[in-house]
Structures are given as C-alpha cells and as structure tokens.
Short mmCIF file of C-alpha atoms in Angstrom, two decimals:
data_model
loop_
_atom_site.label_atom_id
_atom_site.label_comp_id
_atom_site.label_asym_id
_atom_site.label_seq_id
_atom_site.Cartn_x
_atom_site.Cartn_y
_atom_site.Cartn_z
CA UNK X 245 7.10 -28.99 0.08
CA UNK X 246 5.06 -26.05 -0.70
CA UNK X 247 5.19 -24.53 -3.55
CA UNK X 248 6.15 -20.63 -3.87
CA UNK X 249 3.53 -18.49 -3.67
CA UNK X 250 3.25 -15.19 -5.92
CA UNK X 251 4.08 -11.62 -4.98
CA UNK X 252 0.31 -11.03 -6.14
CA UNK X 253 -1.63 -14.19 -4.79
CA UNK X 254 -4.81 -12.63 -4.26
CA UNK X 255 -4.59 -10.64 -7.90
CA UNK X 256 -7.85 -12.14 -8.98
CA UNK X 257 -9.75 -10.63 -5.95
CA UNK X 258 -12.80 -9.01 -7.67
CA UNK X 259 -12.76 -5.22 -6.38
CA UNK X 260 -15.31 -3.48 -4.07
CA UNK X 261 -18.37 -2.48 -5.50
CA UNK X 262 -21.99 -2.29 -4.96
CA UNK X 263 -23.47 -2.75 -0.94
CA UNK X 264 -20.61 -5.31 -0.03
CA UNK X 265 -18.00 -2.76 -1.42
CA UNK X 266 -19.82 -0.02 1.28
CA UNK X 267 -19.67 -2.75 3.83
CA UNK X 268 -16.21 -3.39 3.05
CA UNK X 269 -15.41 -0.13 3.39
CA UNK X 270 -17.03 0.74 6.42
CA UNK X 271 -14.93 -2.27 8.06
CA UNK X 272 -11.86 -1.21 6.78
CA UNK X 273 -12.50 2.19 8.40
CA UNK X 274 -12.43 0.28 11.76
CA UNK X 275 -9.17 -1.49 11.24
CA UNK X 276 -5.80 -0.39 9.42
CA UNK X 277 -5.30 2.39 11.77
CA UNK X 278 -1.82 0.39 13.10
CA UNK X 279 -0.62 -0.66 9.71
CA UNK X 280 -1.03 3.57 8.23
CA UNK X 281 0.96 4.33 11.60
CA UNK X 282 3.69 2.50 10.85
CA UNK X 283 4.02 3.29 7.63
CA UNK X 284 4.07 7.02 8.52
CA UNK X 285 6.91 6.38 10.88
CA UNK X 286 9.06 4.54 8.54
CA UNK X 287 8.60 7.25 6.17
CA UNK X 288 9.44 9.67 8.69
CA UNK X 289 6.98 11.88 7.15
CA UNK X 290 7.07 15.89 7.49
CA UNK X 291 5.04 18.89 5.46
CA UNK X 292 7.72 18.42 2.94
CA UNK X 293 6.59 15.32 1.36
CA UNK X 294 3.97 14.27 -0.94
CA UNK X 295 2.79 10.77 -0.50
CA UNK X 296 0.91 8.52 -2.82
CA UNK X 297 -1.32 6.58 -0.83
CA UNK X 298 -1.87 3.41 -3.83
CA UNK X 299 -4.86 1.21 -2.72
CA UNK X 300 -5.82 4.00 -0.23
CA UNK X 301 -9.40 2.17 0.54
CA UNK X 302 -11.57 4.66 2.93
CA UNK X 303 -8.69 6.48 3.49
CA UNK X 304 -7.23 5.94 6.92
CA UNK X 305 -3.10 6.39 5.86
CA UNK X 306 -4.08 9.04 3.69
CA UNK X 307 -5.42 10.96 6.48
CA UNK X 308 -2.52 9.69 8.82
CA UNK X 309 -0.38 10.89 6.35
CA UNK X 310 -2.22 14.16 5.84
CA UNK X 311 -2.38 14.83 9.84
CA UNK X 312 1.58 14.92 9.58
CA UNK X 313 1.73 17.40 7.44
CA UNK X 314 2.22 15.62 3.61
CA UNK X 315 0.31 16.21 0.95
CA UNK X 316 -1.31 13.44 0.07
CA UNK X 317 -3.05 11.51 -3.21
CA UNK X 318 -4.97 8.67 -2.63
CA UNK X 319 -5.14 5.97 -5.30
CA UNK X 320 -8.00 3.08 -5.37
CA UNK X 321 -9.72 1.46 -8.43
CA UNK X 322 -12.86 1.46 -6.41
CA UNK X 323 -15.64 4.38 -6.78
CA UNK X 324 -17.04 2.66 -3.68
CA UNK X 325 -13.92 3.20 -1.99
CA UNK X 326 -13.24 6.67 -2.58
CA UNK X 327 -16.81 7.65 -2.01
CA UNK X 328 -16.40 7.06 1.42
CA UNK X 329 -13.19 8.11 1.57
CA UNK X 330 -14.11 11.82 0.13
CA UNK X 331 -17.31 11.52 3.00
CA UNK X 332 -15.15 10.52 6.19
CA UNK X 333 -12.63 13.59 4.81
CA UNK X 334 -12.66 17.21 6.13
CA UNK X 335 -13.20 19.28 3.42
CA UNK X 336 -9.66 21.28 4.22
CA UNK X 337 -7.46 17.97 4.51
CA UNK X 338 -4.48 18.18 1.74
CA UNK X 339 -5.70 14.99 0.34
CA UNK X 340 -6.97 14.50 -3.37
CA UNK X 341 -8.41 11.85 -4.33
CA UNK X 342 -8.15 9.73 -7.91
CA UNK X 343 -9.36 6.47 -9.28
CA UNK X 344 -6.53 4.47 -10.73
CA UNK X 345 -4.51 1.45 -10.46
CA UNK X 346 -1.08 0.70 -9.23
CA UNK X 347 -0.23 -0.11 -12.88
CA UNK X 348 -1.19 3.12 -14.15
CA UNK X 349 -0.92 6.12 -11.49
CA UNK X 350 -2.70 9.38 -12.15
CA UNK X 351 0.45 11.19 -10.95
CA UNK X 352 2.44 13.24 -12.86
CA UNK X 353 6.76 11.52 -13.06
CA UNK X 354 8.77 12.96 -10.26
CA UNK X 355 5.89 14.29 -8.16
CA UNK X 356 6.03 12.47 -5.14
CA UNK X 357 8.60 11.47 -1.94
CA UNK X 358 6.67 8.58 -0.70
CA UNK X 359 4.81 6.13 -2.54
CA UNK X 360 3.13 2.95 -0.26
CA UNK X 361 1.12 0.29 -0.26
CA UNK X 362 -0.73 -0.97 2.63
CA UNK X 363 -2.18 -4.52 2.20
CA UNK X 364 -2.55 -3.87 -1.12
CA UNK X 365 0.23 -5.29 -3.02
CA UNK X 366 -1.12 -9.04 -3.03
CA UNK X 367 -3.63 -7.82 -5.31
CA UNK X 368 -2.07 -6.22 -7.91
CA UNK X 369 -2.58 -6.96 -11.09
CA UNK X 370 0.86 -6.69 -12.83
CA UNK X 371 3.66 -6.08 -9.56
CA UNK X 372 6.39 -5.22 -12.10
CA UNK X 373 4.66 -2.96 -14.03
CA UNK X 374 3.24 -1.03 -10.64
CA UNK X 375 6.85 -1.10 -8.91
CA UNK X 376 8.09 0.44 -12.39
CA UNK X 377 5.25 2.72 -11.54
CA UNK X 378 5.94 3.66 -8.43
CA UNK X 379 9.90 4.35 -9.36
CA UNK X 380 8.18 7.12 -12.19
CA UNK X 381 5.95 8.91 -10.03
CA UNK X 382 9.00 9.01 -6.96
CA UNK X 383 11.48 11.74 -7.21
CA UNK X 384 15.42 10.62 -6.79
CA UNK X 385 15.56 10.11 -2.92
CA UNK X 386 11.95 9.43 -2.67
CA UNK X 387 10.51 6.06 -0.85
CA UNK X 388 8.44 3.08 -1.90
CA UNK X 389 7.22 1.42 1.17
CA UNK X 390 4.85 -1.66 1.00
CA UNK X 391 3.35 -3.18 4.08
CA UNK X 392 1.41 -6.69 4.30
CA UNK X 393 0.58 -9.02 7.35
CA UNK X 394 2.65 -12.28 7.86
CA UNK X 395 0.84 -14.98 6.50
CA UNK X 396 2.03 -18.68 7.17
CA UNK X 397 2.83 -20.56 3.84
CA UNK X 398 0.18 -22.81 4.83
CA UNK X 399 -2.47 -20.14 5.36
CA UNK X 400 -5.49 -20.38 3.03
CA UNK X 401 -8.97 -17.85 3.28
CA UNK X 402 -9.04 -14.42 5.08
CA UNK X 403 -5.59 -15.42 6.71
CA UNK X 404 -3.89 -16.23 3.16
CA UNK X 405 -3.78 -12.51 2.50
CA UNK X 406 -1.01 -11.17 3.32
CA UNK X 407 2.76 -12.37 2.76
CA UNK X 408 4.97 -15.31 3.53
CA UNK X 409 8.33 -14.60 4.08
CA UNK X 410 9.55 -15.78 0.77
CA UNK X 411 6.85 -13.36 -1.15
CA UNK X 412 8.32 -10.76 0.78
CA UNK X 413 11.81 -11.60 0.08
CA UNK X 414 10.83 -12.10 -3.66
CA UNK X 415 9.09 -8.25 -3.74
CA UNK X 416 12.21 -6.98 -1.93
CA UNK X 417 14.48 -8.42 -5.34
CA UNK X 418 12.21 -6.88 -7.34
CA UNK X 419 12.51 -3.42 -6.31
CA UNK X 420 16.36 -4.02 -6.09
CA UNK X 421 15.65 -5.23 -10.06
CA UNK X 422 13.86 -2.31 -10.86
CA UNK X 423 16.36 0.07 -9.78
CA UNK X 424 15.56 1.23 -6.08
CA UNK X 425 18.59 1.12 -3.50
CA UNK X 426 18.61 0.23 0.05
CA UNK X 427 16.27 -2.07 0.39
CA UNK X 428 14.95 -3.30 3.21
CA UNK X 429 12.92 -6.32 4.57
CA UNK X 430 11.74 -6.01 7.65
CA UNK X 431 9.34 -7.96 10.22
CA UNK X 432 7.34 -5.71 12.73
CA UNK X 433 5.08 -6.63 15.56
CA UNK X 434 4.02 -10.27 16.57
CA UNK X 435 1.48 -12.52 16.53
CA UNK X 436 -1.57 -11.59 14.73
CA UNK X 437 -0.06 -7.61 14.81
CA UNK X 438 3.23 -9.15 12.94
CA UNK X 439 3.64 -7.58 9.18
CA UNK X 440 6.93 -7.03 6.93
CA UNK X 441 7.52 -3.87 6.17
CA UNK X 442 9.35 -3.25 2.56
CA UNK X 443 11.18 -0.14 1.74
CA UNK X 444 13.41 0.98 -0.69
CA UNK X 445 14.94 4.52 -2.26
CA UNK X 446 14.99 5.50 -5.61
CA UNK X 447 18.20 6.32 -7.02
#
C-alpha cells in the first residue's frame, strides 16, 4: 500500500536559475497555455478583478488573465523567471511583476479577488503558511484556485509532479481548515490533459 504523498512533494525542487532556468522558461512559454485557460474560466474573470498570479513562471496566465480584463500581479521566486516574463510582456499590459514566494506575498491584505496557482503548489515550501497567505491578500468573496495535473500514486520523475487524488483531497481540507467556504475538488480533462482543479471562497 502506498504511502500518502504530501500536498508539497516536489518542495525541495531547486528553483530556476542560471541558462537551465532561461531554458526552462522558454519551454514553459510553449506549454501551460490550457491549464491558464481554465483557470480564467473558473474564475470567471472580468475588468473587475485583480488576480494574483503565485508561481506565475514566464507569464502565460498572467497575460491570460490580463487579456480579460483583470489586473494582474505576478508572483515567482525566480529573477530568471520574471525576466522573461517582463520581455514576452507588452509594455501597456496591466500586469506587475514581483519576486516573492507563496509564503510571503508582496501584496498588500485585501487587495485581490483571485489568487491561483498553476502547477505550482507541489512546490511550495510551507502549504499552510501560503494558503494562510493567500486568505490575507483575498478580499471576502474573493477566490483561491489551484490547478495541478493528475498524477498516478505510482508516478515517479517528470510525471510525479502533479497531484494524486488524495493530495488533492488533502489541499481541498486544508483550505476548508483555513477558513475558505465552498470548496471544491474537481477533475477536468482526460488522459494526459486531465488536472484537478481546487477552488474555494473566502468568507
């Protein structure tokens, strides 16, 4: 019987940095588009929200998001990251763009309707203190929306990040513990497209 994995299984990945950080990110420009769709239709975005985009890579919700009409802030730890994020940009896009953790986001309590994470949760450093996070920086009503692929329970490598169905279950709890309502654990697409999608309100 395997053992359950944690929310954050992937926690001691070791950043992007340096040429393989560019590469990284250059990839990651290519792929992701489906994921930062989704996510931009289960917020049911408009101009009045203001999302925070944590783990924002290159970019590609944050634009999504900014295309609809948010404002956006995109959060990465990664200089590399947002380098290219701030080059692939047009200059008039309502996207800014700040290093920072989940843990520890540069935005002010209150300021924003949507916070999510796309792929990124699994690497997190500390999941309760960046869900604890992410209910500071939402206003009441606001949305925390986390989407990773399905991973079998089995899966090791490239295919081991992303989410069983019990880590997804487990981060749903924990948003229910931290004080969110209507939470929601959903699966979405199939195959190698399928991904649970995580959402819950703060009160």
């Amino acid at each position: 019987m395997n053992a359950a994995r944690a929310i954050n299984h992937h926690a001691d990945h070791p950043g992007f940095s340096g040429v393989t950080g560019v590469l990284c990110g250059l990839v990651f420009l290519l792929v992701g588009r489906a994921k930062a769709q989704l996510a931009a239709d289960t917020a049911r975005l408009s101009s009045a929200d203001h999302v925070v985009d944590v783990g924002c890579g290159p970019g590609t919700a944050a634009r999504v998001a900014a295309r609809r009409g948010a404002q956006v802030t995109g959060v990465d730890p990664s200089s590399t990251m947002l380098r290219i994020a701030r080059m692939v940009t047009p200059k008039r896009a309502p996207i800014t763009w700040r290093e920072g953790t989940a843990e520890a986001l540069p935005v002010p309590g209150g300021a924003a309707t949507v916070v999510w994470a796309l792929a990124t949760v699994h690497h997190w450093q500390d999941v309760d203190k960046a869900v604890a996070e992410a209910h500071r920086v939402l206003a009441p009503g606001g949305r925390l929306i986390a989407i990773e692929r399905q991973s079998p329970v089995d899966a090791t490598g490239l295919a081991s990040h992303g989410w069983t169905r019990q880590q997804a279950e487990a981060f749903g709890d924990l948003c229910r513990d931290a004080g969110f309502d209507d939470v929601s654990v959903a699966e979405h697409g199939s195959g190698k497209h399928a991904a649970w999608v995580v959402s819950a309100t703060r009160r």
